Amino acid sequence: MTPRLAPRLALVLGDPAGIGPEIMSKLLGVAENRDKAALLLVADRAVLEEGQRIAGVELPLLRVNGATDLKPGRIAWRELPAQGAIPRGQPSAAGG
């Protein structure tokens, strides 16, 4: 029987001024969730760190420049810097 390959998923945080960063941090903070797929998280560092702080987790991130290092059980992270300050809870051009 051929082993089943893990799905490969690229993830973003959603609205950086909303609850997306916190929800994604909570989801990825659970090891069983990380083990189910090869993950690439594309996110701004400050927005991601704030989401982790609010969620009360510290994610095991592996900084990468592409999708070649994807493996289940770890989070490959590609930084995509925000285009300015993003005030939480408020719409802004920088937040999209």
PDB file of C-alpha atoms in Angstrom, residues 7-13 24 28 37-42 67 70 76 78:
ATOM      1  CA  PRO A   7      -1.492  17.906   2.386  1.00  0.00           C
ATOM      2  CA  ARG A   8       0.550  21.066   1.807  1.00  0.00           C
ATOM      3  CA  LEU A   9      -1.155  24.250   2.994  1.00  0.00           C
ATOM      4  CA  ALA A  10      -0.212  27.920   2.683  1.00  0.00           C
ATOM      5  CA  LEU A  11      -1.814  29.981   5.444  1.00  0.00           C
ATOM      6  CA  VAL A  12      -2.330  33.704   6.065  1.00  0.00           C
ATOM      7  CA  LEU A  13      -3.579  35.440   9.190  1.00  0.00           C
ATOM      8  CA  MET A  24      -4.383  31.157  13.712  1.00  0.00           C
ATOM      9  CA  LEU A  28      -1.220  26.223  15.188  1.00  0.00           C
ATOM     10  CA  ALA A  37      -0.218  18.890   7.094  1.00  0.00           C
ATOM     11  CA  ALA A  38       2.952  20.490   5.753  1.00  0.00           C
ATOM     12  CA  LEU A  39       2.404  24.173   6.575  1.00  0.00           C
ATOM     13  CA  LEU A  40       3.687  27.440   5.125  1.00  0.00           C
ATOM     14  CA  LEU A  41       2.593  30.489   7.129  1.00  0.00           C
ATOM     15  CA  VAL A  42       2.933  33.846   5.350  1.00  0.00           C
ATOM     16  CA  ALA A  67       8.120  26.202   0.085  1.00  0.00           C
ATOM     17  CA  LEU A  70       7.610  21.968   4.236  1.00  0.00           C
ATOM     18  CA  ALA A  76       7.574  27.009   7.828  1.00  0.00           C
ATOM     19  CA  ARG A  78       7.784  33.305   5.298  1.00  0.00           C
TER      20      ARG A  78
END
